Amino acid sequence: MSSNTDVSLSSYDEDQGSKLIQKAKEAPFVPIGMAGFAAIVAYGLYKLKNRGSTKMSIHLIHMRVAAQGFVVGATTVGMTYSMYREYWAKPSKSWKRRCFLLLVRVA
């Protein structure tokens, strides 16, 4: 029984930094959403001591809603941008052909 210990795992060769950079190039609004989330959380922690008479739970709920809203907004804008880039900015030849055939059938 011989075991082969020389296993090549090419998917594990990349480090986390290069994966993050690659994903940022594919979907640029994901890092924007992450940065916005971190900024809102940092701002919320900074304002925690100056919240006045507001209860702690209410303050935390407001900060959570603001952070989640920013992330959802950035994701929505990113998806819209991605769809625009994929379907409207440079449609493929098959897409143009389908639109042309649809127009010919209608006319």
Short mmCIF file of N, CA and C in Angstrom, two decimals:
data_model
loop_
_atom_site.label_atom_id
_atom_site.label_comp_id
_atom_site.label_asym_id
_atom_site.label_seq_id
_atom_site.Cartn_x
_atom_site.Cartn_y
_atom_site.Cartn_z
N MET A 1 0.83 -1.18 0.00
CA MET A 1 0.00 0.00 0.00
C MET A 1 0.87 1.23 0.00
N SER A 2 0.82 1.92 -1.07
CA SER A 2 1.57 3.17 -1.13
C SER A 2 0.59 4.32 -1.18
N SER A 3 0.89 5.34 -0.47
CA SER A 3 0.02 6.52 -0.48
C SER A 3 0.73 7.66 -1.18
N ASN A 4 0.00 8.34 -1.98
CA ASN A 4 0.55 9.45 -2.72
C ASN A 4 0.35 10.72 -1.90
N THR A 5 1.40 11.25 -1.35
CA THR A 5 1.31 12.45 -0.52
C THR A 5 1.57 13.72 -1.31
N ASP A 6 1.93 13.59 -2.57
CA ASP A 6 2.21 14.74 -3.41
C ASP A 6 0.94 15.15 -4.15
N VAL A 7 0.01 15.73 -3.41
CA VAL A 7 -1.26 16.14 -3.98
C VAL A 7 -1.18 17.62 -4.32
N SER A 8 -1.53 17.94 -5.52
CA SER A 8 -1.51 19.34 -5.95
C SER A 8 -2.89 19.95 -5.74
N LEU A 9 -2.94 20.94 -4.91
CA LEU A 9 -4.18 21.63 -4.64
C LEU A 9 -4.06 23.06 -5.16
N SER A 10 -4.33 23.21 -6.44
CA SER A 10 -4.14 24.52 -7.06
C SER A 10 -5.13 25.55 -6.53
N SER A 11 -6.30 25.11 -6.09
CA SER A 11 -7.27 26.08 -5.59
C SER A 11 -6.84 26.66 -4.24
N TYR A 12 -5.98 25.96 -3.53
CA TYR A 12 -5.52 26.45 -2.23
C TYR A 12 -4.23 27.24 -2.34
N ASP A 13 -3.70 27.39 -3.56
CA ASP A 13 -2.46 28.12 -3.73
C ASP A 13 -2.65 29.62 -3.57
N GLU A 14 -3.83 30.11 -3.84
CA GLU A 14 -4.09 31.54 -3.72
C GLU A 14 -4.24 31.92 -2.26
N ASP A 15 -3.71 33.07 -1.90
CA ASP A 15 -3.93 33.55 -0.55
C ASP A 15 -5.20 34.39 -0.50
N GLN A 16 -5.62 34.75 0.69
CA GLN A 16 -6.90 35.45 0.85
C GLN A 16 -6.89 36.84 0.21
N GLY A 17 -5.73 37.52 0.23
CA GLY A 17 -5.65 38.84 -0.36
C GLY A 17 -5.91 38.83 -1.85
N SER A 18 -5.34 37.86 -2.55
CA SER A 18 -5.55 37.80 -4.00
C SER A 18 -6.98 37.40 -4.33
N LYS A 19 -7.60 36.58 -3.51
CA LYS A 19 -9.00 36.23 -3.73
C LYS A 19 -9.89 37.46 -3.55
N LEU A 20 -9.59 38.27 -2.53
CA LEU A 20 -10.38 39.47 -2.29
C LEU A 20 -10.22 40.46 -3.44
N ILE A 21 -9.01 40.60 -3.94
CA ILE A 21 -8.78 41.51 -5.07
C ILE A 21 -9.50 41.01 -6.32
N GLN A 22 -9.48 39.71 -6.55
CA GLN A 22 -10.16 39.14 -7.71
C GLN A 22 -11.67 39.35 -7.59
N LYS A 23 -12.24 39.12 -6.43
CA LYS A 23 -13.68 39.33 -6.24
C LYS A 23 -14.04 40.80 -6.35
N ALA A 24 -13.15 41.69 -5.90
CA ALA A 24 -13.41 43.12 -6.00
C ALA A 24 -13.45 43.57 -7.45
N LYS A 25 -12.64 42.94 -8.29
CA LYS A 25 -12.66 43.28 -9.71
C LYS A 25 -13.94 42.78 -10.37
N GLU A 26 -14.42 41.63 -9.94
CA GLU A 26 -15.65 41.07 -10.52
C GLU A 26 -16.89 41.85 -10.06
N ALA A 27 -16.93 42.18 -8.79
CA ALA A 27 -18.08 42.90 -8.22
C ALA A 27 -17.56 44.05 -7.37
N PRO A 28 -17.38 45.23 -7.96
CA PRO A 28 -16.72 46.32 -7.23
C PRO A 28 -17.54 46.90 -6.09
N PHE A 29 -18.83 46.65 -6.02
CA PHE A 29 -19.63 47.24 -4.96
C PHE A 29 -19.63 46.42 -3.69
N VAL A 30 -19.11 45.21 -3.72
CA VAL A 30 -19.02 44.39 -2.51
C VAL A 30 -18.03 45.00 -1.52
N PRO A 31 -16.81 45.36 -1.93
CA PRO A 31 -15.92 46.02 -0.98
C PRO A 31 -16.44 47.38 -0.50
N ILE A 32 -17.18 48.07 -1.37
CA ILE A 32 -17.78 49.35 -0.95
C ILE A 32 -18.80 49.10 0.15
N GLY A 33 -19.60 48.05 -0.01
CA GLY A 33 -20.57 47.69 1.02
C GLY A 33 -19.91 47.28 2.32
N MET A 34 -18.82 46.54 2.21
CA MET A 34 -18.09 46.14 3.42
C MET A 34 -17.48 47.35 4.13
N ALA A 35 -16.91 48.27 3.35
CA ALA A 35 -16.31 49.46 3.95
C ALA A 35 -17.38 50.35 4.58
N GLY A 36 -18.52 50.49 3.91
CA GLY A 36 -19.61 51.27 4.49
C GLY A 36 -20.14 50.67 5.77
N PHE A 37 -20.26 49.35 5.78
CA PHE A 37 -20.70 48.66 6.99
C PHE A 37 -19.73 48.92 8.14
N ALA A 38 -18.44 48.80 7.86
CA ALA A 38 -17.44 49.03 8.91
C ALA A 38 -17.46 50.48 9.38
N ALA A 39 -17.65 51.41 8.45
CA ALA A 39 -17.69 52.83 8.82
C ALA A 39 -18.90 53.14 9.70
N ILE A 40 -20.05 52.58 9.36
CA ILE A 40 -21.26 52.83 10.16
C ILE A 40 -21.13 52.20 11.54
N VAL A 41 -20.55 51.02 11.62
CA VAL A 41 -20.34 50.38 12.92
C VAL A 41 -19.36 51.20 13.76
N ALA A 42 -18.27 51.68 13.14
CA ALA A 42 -17.30 52.50 13.87
C ALA A 42 -17.95 53.80 14.35
N TYR A 43 -18.75 54.43 13.50
CA TYR A 43 -19.45 55.65 13.88
C TYR A 43 -20.42 55.38 15.03
N GLY A 44 -21.12 54.26 14.95
CA GLY A 44 -22.06 53.90 16.02
C GLY A 44 -21.36 53.67 17.34
N LEU A 45 -20.21 53.02 17.30
CA LEU A 45 -19.45 52.81 18.54
C LEU A 45 -18.92 54.13 19.09
N TYR A 46 -18.52 55.03 18.20
CA TYR A 46 -18.03 56.34 18.63
C TYR A 46 -19.15 57.15 19.28
N LYS A 47 -20.34 57.10 18.69
CA LYS A 47 -21.47 57.86 19.22
C LYS A 47 -22.17 57.16 20.40
N LEU A 48 -21.71 55.99 20.74
CA LEU A 48 -22.35 55.24 21.81
C LEU A 48 -22.31 56.00 23.14
N LYS A 49 -21.21 56.67 23.42
CA LYS A 49 -21.10 57.37 24.69
C LYS A 49 -21.87 58.70 24.69
N ASN A 50 -22.18 59.23 23.52
CA ASN A 50 -22.91 60.50 23.43
C ASN A 50 -24.33 60.31 22.92
N ARG A 51 -24.97 59.24 23.31
CA ARG A 51 -26.29 58.95 22.78
C ARG A 51 -27.40 59.69 23.51
N GLY A 52 -27.08 60.38 24.58
CA GLY A 52 -28.08 61.14 25.32
C GLY A 52 -28.98 60.24 26.12
N SER A 53 -30.28 60.51 26.04
CA SER A 53 -31.24 59.73 26.84
C SER A 53 -31.76 58.51 26.08
N THR A 54 -31.22 58.24 24.90
CA THR A 54 -31.67 57.09 24.11
C THR A 54 -31.20 55.80 24.77
N LYS A 55 -32.09 54.83 24.83
CA LYS A 55 -31.72 53.54 25.41
C LYS A 55 -30.66 52.87 24.55
N MET A 56 -29.85 52.04 25.19
CA MET A 56 -28.78 51.32 24.50
C MET A 56 -29.35 50.42 23.40
N SER A 57 -30.42 49.71 23.69
CA SER A 57 -30.98 48.78 22.71
C SER A 57 -31.50 49.53 21.48
N ILE A 58 -32.11 50.68 21.67
CA ILE A 58 -32.62 51.46 20.55
C ILE A 58 -31.46 51.98 19.70
N HIS A 59 -30.41 52.43 20.36
CA HIS A 59 -29.23 52.92 19.64
C HIS A 59 -28.61 51.80 18.79
N LEU A 60 -28.48 50.62 19.37
CA LEU A 60 -27.90 49.49 18.64
C LEU A 60 -28.78 49.04 17.49
N ILE A 61 -30.08 49.09 17.68
CA ILE A 61 -31.00 48.73 16.59
C ILE A 61 -30.87 49.72 15.44
N HIS A 62 -30.77 51.00 15.74
CA HIS A 62 -30.63 52.01 14.69
C HIS A 62 -29.32 51.81 13.92
N MET A 63 -28.26 51.52 14.63
CA MET A 63 -26.97 51.30 13.97
C MET A 63 -27.01 50.04 13.10
N ARG A 64 -27.66 49.00 13.58
CA ARG A 64 -27.76 47.76 12.81
C ARG A 64 -28.57 47.98 11.53
N VAL A 65 -29.67 48.69 11.65
CA VAL A 65 -30.51 48.97 10.48
C VAL A 65 -29.76 49.84 9.47
N ALA A 66 -29.02 50.84 9.96
CA ALA A 66 -28.25 51.69 9.05
C ALA A 66 -27.17 50.89 8.33
N ALA A 67 -26.47 50.03 9.06
CA ALA A 67 -25.41 49.23 8.45
C ALA A 67 -25.98 48.24 7.44
N GLN A 68 -27.06 47.58 7.80
CA GLN A 68 -27.67 46.64 6.86
C GLN A 68 -28.24 47.35 5.64
N GLY A 69 -28.81 48.51 5.85
CA GLY A 69 -29.34 49.28 4.73
C GLY A 69 -28.26 49.69 3.75
N PHE A 70 -27.11 50.08 4.29
CA PHE A 70 -26.00 50.46 3.41
C PHE A 70 -25.52 49.26 2.60
N VAL A 71 -25.40 48.12 3.24
CA VAL A 71 -24.93 46.92 2.54
C VAL A 71 -25.94 46.48 1.48
N VAL A 72 -27.21 46.49 1.80
CA VAL A 72 -28.24 46.11 0.83
C VAL A 72 -28.27 47.10 -0.33
N GLY A 73 -28.13 48.38 -0.03
CA GLY A 73 -28.08 49.39 -1.09
C GLY A 73 -26.89 49.21 -2.01
N ALA A 74 -25.72 48.97 -1.43
CA ALA A 74 -24.52 48.77 -2.24
C ALA A 74 -24.65 47.50 -3.08
N THR A 75 -25.23 46.45 -2.51
CA THR A 75 -25.43 45.21 -3.27
C THR A 75 -26.41 45.43 -4.41
N THR A 76 -27.48 46.17 -4.17
CA THR A 76 -28.47 46.44 -5.21
C THR A 76 -27.86 47.27 -6.35
N VAL A 77 -27.11 48.30 -5.99
CA VAL A 77 -26.46 49.11 -7.01
C VAL A 77 -25.45 48.25 -7.79
N GLY A 78 -24.73 47.39 -7.09
CA GLY A 78 -23.76 46.51 -7.75
C GLY A 78 -24.42 45.54 -8.70
N MET A 79 -25.53 44.97 -8.29
CA MET A 79 -26.26 44.04 -9.17
C MET A 79 -26.81 44.77 -10.39
N THR A 80 -27.33 45.96 -10.18
CA THR A 80 -27.85 46.75 -11.30
C THR A 80 -26.73 47.10 -12.27
N TYR A 81 -25.60 47.50 -11.75
CA TYR A 81 -24.44 47.82 -12.59
C TYR A 81 -23.96 46.59 -13.35
N SER A 82 -23.93 45.46 -12.68
CA SER A 82 -23.51 44.21 -13.32
C SER A 82 -24.48 43.81 -14.44
N MET A 83 -25.77 43.94 -14.19
CA MET A 83 -26.75 43.62 -15.22
C MET A 83 -26.65 44.58 -16.39
N TYR A 84 -26.44 45.85 -16.11
CA TYR A 84 -26.26 46.82 -17.18
C TYR A 84 -25.05 46.48 -18.03
N ARG A 85 -23.95 46.17 -17.37
CA ARG A 85 -22.71 45.86 -18.08
C ARG A 85 -22.85 44.59 -18.91
N GLU A 86 -23.60 43.61 -18.39
CA GLU A 86 -23.72 42.33 -19.08
C GLU A 86 -24.74 42.34 -20.21
N TYR A 87 -25.88 43.01 -20.00
CA TYR A 87 -26.96 42.90 -20.97
C TYR A 87 -27.13 44.12 -21.87
N TRP A 88 -26.83 45.31 -21.39
CA TRP A 88 -27.11 46.49 -22.20
C TRP A 88 -25.86 47.15 -22.76
N ALA A 89 -24.78 47.18 -22.04
CA ALA A 89 -23.59 47.89 -22.49
C ALA A 89 -22.95 47.21 -23.69
N LYS A 90 -22.76 45.92 -23.63
CA LYS A 90 -22.21 45.18 -24.76
C LYS A 90 -22.90 43.83 -24.89
N PRO A 91 -24.09 43.82 -25.47
CA PRO A 91 -24.81 42.55 -25.62
C PRO A 91 -24.09 41.63 -26.60
N SER A 92 -24.23 40.37 -26.37
CA SER A 92 -23.58 39.38 -27.23
C SER A 92 -24.28 39.30 -28.58
N LYS A 93 -23.64 38.62 -29.50
CA LYS A 93 -24.22 38.48 -30.84
C LYS A 93 -25.51 37.69 -30.80
N SER A 94 -25.56 36.67 -29.96
CA SER A 94 -26.79 35.87 -29.89
C SER A 94 -27.94 36.72 -29.34
N TRP A 95 -27.63 37.62 -28.39
CA TRP A 95 -28.66 38.51 -27.85
C TRP A 95 -29.16 39.44 -28.95
N LYS A 96 -28.24 40.00 -29.73
CA LYS A 96 -28.63 40.88 -30.83
C LYS A 96 -29.46 40.11 -31.86
N ARG A 97 -29.05 38.86 -32.13
CA ARG A 97 -29.77 38.06 -33.10
C ARG A 97 -31.18 37.75 -32.61
N ARG A 98 -31.34 37.41 -31.32
CA ARG A 98 -32.66 37.13 -30.78
C ARG A 98 -33.56 38.37 -30.85
N CYS A 99 -32.99 39.53 -30.53
CA CYS A 99 -33.78 40.77 -30.62
C CYS A 99 -34.18 41.05 -32.06
N PHE A 100 -33.27 40.82 -32.98
CA PHE A 100 -33.55 41.05 -34.40
C PHE A 100 -34.66 40.11 -34.87
N LEU A 101 -34.57 38.83 -34.52
CA LEU A 101 -35.59 37.87 -34.94
C LEU A 101 -36.93 38.19 -34.33
N LEU A 102 -36.92 38.67 -33.09
CA LEU A 102 -38.17 39.05 -32.45
C LEU A 102 -38.79 40.24 -33.16
N LEU A 103 -37.97 41.21 -33.55
CA LEU A 103 -38.49 42.37 -34.27
C LEU A 103 -39.00 41.99 -35.65
N VAL A 104 -38.33 41.05 -36.31
CA VAL A 104 -38.76 40.62 -37.64
C VAL A 104 -40.10 39.91 -37.55
N ARG A 105 -40.30 39.07 -36.52
CA ARG A 105 -41.56 38.37 -36.36
C ARG A 105 -42.71 39.33 -36.09
N VAL A 106 -42.45 40.35 -35.30
CA VAL A 106 -43.49 41.31 -34.95
C VAL A 106 -43.91 42.13 -36.16
N ALA A 107 -42.95 42.50 -36.99
CA ALA A 107 -43.22 43.37 -38.15
C ALA A 107 -43.90 42.65 -39.28
#
